[in-house]
CSV table of C-alpha atoms in Angstrom, one decimal:
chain,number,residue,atom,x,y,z
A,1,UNK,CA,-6.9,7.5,26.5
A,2,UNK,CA,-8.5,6.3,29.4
A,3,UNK,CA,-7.5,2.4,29.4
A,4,UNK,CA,-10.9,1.5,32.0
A,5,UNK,CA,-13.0,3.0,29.0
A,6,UNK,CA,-11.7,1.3,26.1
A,7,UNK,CA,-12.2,-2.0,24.4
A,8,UNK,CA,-10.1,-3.6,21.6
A,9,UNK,CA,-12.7,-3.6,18.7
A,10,UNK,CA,-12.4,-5.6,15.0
A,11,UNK,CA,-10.6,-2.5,12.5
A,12,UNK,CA,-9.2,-4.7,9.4
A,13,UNK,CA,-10.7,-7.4,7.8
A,14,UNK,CA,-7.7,-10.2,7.2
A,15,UNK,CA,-7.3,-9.3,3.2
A,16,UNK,CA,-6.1,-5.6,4.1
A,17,UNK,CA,-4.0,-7.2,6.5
A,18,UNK,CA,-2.6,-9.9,4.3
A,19,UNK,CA,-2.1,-7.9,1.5
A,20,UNK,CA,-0.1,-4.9,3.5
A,21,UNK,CA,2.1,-7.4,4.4
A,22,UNK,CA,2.8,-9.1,0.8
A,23,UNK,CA,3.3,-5.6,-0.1
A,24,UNK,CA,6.2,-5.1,2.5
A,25,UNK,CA,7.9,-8.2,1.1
A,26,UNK,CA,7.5,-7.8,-2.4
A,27,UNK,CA,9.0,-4.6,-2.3
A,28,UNK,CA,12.4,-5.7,0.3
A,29,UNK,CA,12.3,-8.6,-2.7
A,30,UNK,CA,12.1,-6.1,-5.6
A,31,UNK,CA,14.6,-3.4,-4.2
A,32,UNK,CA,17.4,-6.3,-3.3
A,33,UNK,CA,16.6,-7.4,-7.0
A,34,UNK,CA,16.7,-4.8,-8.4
A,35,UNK,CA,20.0,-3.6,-7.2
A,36,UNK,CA,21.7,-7.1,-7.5
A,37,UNK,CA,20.9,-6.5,-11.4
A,38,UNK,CA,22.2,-9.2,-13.9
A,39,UNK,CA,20.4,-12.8,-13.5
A,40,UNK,CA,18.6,-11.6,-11.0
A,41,UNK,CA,16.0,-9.2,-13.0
A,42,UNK,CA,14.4,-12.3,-13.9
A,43,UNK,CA,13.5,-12.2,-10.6
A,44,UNK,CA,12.4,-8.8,-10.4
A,45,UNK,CA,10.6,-9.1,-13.3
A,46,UNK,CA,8.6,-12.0,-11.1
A,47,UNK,CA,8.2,-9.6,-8.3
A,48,UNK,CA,7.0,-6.8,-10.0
A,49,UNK,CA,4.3,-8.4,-11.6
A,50,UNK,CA,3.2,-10.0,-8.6
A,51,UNK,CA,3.2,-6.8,-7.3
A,52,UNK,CA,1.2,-5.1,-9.7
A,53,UNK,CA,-1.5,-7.9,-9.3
A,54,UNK,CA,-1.4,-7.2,-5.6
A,55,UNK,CA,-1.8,-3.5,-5.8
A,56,UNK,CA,-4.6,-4.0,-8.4
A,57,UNK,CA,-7.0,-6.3,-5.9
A,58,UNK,CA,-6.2,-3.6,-3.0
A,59,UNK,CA,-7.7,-0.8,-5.0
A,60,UNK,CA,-10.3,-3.2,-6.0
A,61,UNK,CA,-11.2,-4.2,-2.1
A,62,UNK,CA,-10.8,-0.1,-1.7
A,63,UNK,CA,-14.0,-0.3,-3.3
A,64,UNK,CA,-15.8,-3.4,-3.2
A,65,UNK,CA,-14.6,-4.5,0.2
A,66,UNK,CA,-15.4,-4.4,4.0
A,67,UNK,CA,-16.2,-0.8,5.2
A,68,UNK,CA,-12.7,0.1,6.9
A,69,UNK,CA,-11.3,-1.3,3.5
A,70,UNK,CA,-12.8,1.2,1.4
A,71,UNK,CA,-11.0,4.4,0.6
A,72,UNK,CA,-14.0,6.5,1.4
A,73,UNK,CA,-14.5,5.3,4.8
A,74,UNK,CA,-10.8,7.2,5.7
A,75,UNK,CA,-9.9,9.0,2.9
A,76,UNK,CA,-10.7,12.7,3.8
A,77,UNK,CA,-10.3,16.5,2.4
A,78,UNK,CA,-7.7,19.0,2.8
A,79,UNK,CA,-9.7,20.7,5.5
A,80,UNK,CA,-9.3,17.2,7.9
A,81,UNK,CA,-5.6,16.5,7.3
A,82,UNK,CA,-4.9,20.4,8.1
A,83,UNK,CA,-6.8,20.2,11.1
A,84,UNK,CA,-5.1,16.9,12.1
A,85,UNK,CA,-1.7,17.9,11.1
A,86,UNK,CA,-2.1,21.1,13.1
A,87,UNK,CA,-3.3,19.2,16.0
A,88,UNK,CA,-0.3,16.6,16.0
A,89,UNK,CA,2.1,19.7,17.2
A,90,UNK,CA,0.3,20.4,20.5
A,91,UNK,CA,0.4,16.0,20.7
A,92,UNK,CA,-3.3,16.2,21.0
A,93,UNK,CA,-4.3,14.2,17.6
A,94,UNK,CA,-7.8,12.5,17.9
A,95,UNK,CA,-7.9,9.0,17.7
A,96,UNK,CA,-9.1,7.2,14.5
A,97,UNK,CA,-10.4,3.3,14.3
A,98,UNK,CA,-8.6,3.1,11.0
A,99,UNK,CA,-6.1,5.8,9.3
A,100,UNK,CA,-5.8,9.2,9.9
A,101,UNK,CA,-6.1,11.9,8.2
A,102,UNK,CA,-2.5,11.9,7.0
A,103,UNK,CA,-2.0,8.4,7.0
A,104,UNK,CA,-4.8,7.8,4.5
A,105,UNK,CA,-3.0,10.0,1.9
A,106,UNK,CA,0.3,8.2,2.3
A,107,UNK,CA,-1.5,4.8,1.5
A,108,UNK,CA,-2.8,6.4,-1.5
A,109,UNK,CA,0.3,8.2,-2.7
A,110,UNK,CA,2.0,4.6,-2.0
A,111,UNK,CA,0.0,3.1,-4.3
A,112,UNK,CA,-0.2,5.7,-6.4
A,113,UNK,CA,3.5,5.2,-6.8
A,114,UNK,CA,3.9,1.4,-6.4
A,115,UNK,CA,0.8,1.4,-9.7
A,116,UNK,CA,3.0,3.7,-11.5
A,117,UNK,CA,6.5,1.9,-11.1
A,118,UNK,CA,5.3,-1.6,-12.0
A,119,UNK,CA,3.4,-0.2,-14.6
A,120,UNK,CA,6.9,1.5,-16.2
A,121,UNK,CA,8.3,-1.9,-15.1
A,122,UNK,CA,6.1,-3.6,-17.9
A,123,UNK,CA,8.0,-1.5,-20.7
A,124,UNK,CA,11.9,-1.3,-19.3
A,125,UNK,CA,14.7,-3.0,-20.6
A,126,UNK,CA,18.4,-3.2,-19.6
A,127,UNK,CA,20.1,-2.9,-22.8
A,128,UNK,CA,21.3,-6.8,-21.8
A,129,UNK,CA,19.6,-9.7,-20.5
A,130,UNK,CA,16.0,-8.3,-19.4
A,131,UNK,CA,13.1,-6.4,-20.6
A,132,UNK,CA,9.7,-6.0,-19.8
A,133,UNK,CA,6.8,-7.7,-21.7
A,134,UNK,CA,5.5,-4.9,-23.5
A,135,UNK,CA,8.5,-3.1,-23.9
A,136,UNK,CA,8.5,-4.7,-27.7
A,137,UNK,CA,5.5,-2.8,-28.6
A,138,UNK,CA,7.3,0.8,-28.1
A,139,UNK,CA,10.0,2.2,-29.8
A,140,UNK,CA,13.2,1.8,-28.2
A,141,UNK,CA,13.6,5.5,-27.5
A,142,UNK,CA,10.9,5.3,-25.7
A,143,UNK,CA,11.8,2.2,-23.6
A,144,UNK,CA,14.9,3.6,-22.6
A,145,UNK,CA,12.9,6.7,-21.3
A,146,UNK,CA,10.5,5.1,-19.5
A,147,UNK,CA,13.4,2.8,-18.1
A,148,UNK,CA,15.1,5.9,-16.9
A,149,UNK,CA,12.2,7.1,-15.3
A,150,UNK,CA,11.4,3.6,-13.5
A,151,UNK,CA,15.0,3.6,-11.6
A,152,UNK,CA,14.2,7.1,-10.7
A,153,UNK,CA,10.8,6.5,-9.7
A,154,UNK,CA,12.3,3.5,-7.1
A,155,UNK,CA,13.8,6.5,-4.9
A,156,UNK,CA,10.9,8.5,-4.7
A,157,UNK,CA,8.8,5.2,-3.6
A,158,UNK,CA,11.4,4.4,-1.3
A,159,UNK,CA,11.6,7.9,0.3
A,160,UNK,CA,7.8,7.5,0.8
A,161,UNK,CA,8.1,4.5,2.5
A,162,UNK,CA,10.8,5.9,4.8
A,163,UNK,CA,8.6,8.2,5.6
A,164,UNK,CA,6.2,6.1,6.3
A,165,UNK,CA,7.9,3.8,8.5
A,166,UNK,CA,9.3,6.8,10.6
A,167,UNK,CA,5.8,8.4,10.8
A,168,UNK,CA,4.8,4.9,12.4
A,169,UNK,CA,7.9,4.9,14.9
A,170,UNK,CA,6.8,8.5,15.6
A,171,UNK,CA,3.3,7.9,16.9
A,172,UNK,CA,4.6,4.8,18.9
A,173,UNK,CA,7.0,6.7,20.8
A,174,UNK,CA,5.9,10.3,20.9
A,175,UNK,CA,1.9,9.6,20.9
A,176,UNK,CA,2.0,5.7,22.1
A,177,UNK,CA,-0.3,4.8,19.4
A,178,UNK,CA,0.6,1.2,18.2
A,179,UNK,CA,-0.3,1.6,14.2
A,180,UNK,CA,1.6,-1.6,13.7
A,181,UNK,CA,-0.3,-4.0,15.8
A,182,UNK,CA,-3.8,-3.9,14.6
A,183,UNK,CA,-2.4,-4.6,11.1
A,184,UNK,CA,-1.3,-7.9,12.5
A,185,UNK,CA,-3.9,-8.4,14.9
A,186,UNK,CA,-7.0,-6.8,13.0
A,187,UNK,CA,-7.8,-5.4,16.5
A,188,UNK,CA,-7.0,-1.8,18.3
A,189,UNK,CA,-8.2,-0.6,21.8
A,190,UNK,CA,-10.2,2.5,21.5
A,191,UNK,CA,-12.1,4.5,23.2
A,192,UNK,CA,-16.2,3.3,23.8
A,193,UNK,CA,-16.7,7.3,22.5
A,194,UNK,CA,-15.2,6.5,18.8
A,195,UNK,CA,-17.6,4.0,16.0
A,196,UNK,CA,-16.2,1.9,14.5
A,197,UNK,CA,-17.3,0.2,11.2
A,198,UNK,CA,-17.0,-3.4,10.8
A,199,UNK,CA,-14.6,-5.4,9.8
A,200,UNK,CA,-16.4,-8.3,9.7
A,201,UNK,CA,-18.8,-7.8,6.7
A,202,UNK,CA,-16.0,-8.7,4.0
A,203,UNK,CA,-16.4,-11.9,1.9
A,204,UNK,CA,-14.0,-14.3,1.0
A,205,UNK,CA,-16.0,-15.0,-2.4
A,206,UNK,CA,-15.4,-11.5,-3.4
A,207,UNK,CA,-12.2,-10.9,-2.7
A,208,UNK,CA,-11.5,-14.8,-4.2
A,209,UNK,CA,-12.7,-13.2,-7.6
A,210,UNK,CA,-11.4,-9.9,-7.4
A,211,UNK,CA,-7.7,-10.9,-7.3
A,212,UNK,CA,-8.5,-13.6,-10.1
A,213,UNK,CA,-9.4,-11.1,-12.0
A,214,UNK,CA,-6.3,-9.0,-11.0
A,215,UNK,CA,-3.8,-11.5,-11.4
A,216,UNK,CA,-5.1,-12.8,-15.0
A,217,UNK,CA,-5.2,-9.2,-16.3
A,218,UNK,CA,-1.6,-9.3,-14.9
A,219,UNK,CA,-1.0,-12.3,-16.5
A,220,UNK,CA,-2.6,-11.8,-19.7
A,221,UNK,CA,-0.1,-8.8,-19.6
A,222,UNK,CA,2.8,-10.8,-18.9
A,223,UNK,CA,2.3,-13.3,-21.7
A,224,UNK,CA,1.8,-11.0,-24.5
């Protein structure tokens, strides 16, 4: 990229950034949680609801929130992730404002996944000291299964965050394309050539309301 020829431009409004982030603590918090076991589910428990009510406004602003927010302004078809996976061997990907091709897929499969485990979460139990708040409307049969299938499904997430995270390390030191910067900053240096949708058009009304809504379904979950 020609530096004299690029600008740093607006790519994330500040909820997409603030959210990402709560999403990278919550889940160092559940994982150490988790594994510490005993008293300490309590706090998991915490976590994961938190969690769910996080990943519940982000699909929410996927669709009701600034243009670079919503899944269709990145998400693309088989036919663009083949075509930018196949460039990435020849190190000649084309630059995107927002996420690529590939990258796009692994935010959805990560919340895809992170939806699913807290979701299991919610009807888990440890045979002890912790359970989840519906877990008293299954049988317990069933709670042990889907308790079974919640540790396993931690691995899998955590593999797809690995992946993630070396993906990001990848492009910064094979491509020199900073991915982590604009998500603190809002702001990346492109190219004049490239549009870019605003950022700015994202209101603070709406996003107020869509994660009340989030968190009191959560908590209306919670307290049954």
């Amino acid at each position: 990229m020609d530096d004299s020829l690029a600008s740093e431009v607006p790519v994330w409004d500040p909820i997409v950034r603030l959210v990402h982030w709560a999403l990278v603590l919550l889940l160092a918090v559940l994982v150490a949680t988790g594994l510490a076991g005993g008293e300490w589910l309590a706090w998991h428990m915490r976590a994961g609801e938190t969690m769910l009510a996080m990943v519940l406004f982000r699909i929410a602003w996927g669709f009701a929130g600034s243009r670079n927010a919503r899944f269709r302004a990145f998400v693309r078809g088989p036919r663009a992730v083949g075509r930018y996976a196949r460039a990435l061997r020849h190190r000649a990907h084309a630059l995107h404002a927002t996420h690529n091709p590939l990258g796009a897929w692994m935010v959805v499969a990560l919340l895809t996944m992170l939806l699913l485990q807290c979701s299991l979460g919610l009807f888990t139990n440890d045979d002890l000291l912790s359970e989840g708040p519906l877990a008293r409307f299954v049988a317990k049969d069933l709670s042990d299964l889907l308790s079974s299938l919640h540790r396993r499904g931690w691995w899998i997430l955590l593999v797809l965050a690995g992946v993630h995270v070396g993906a990001v390390a990848s492009y910064y030191v094979l491509l020199r394309d900073n991915l982590v910067r604009p998500m603190i900053t809002g702001r990346k240096r492109l190219p004049a050539e490239i549009a870019v949708q605003g950022s700015h058009d994202w209101s603070p009304a709406r996003a107020a309301v869509l994660f009340a809504l989030s968190a009191a379904l959560v908590t209306y979950i919670a307290s049954r």
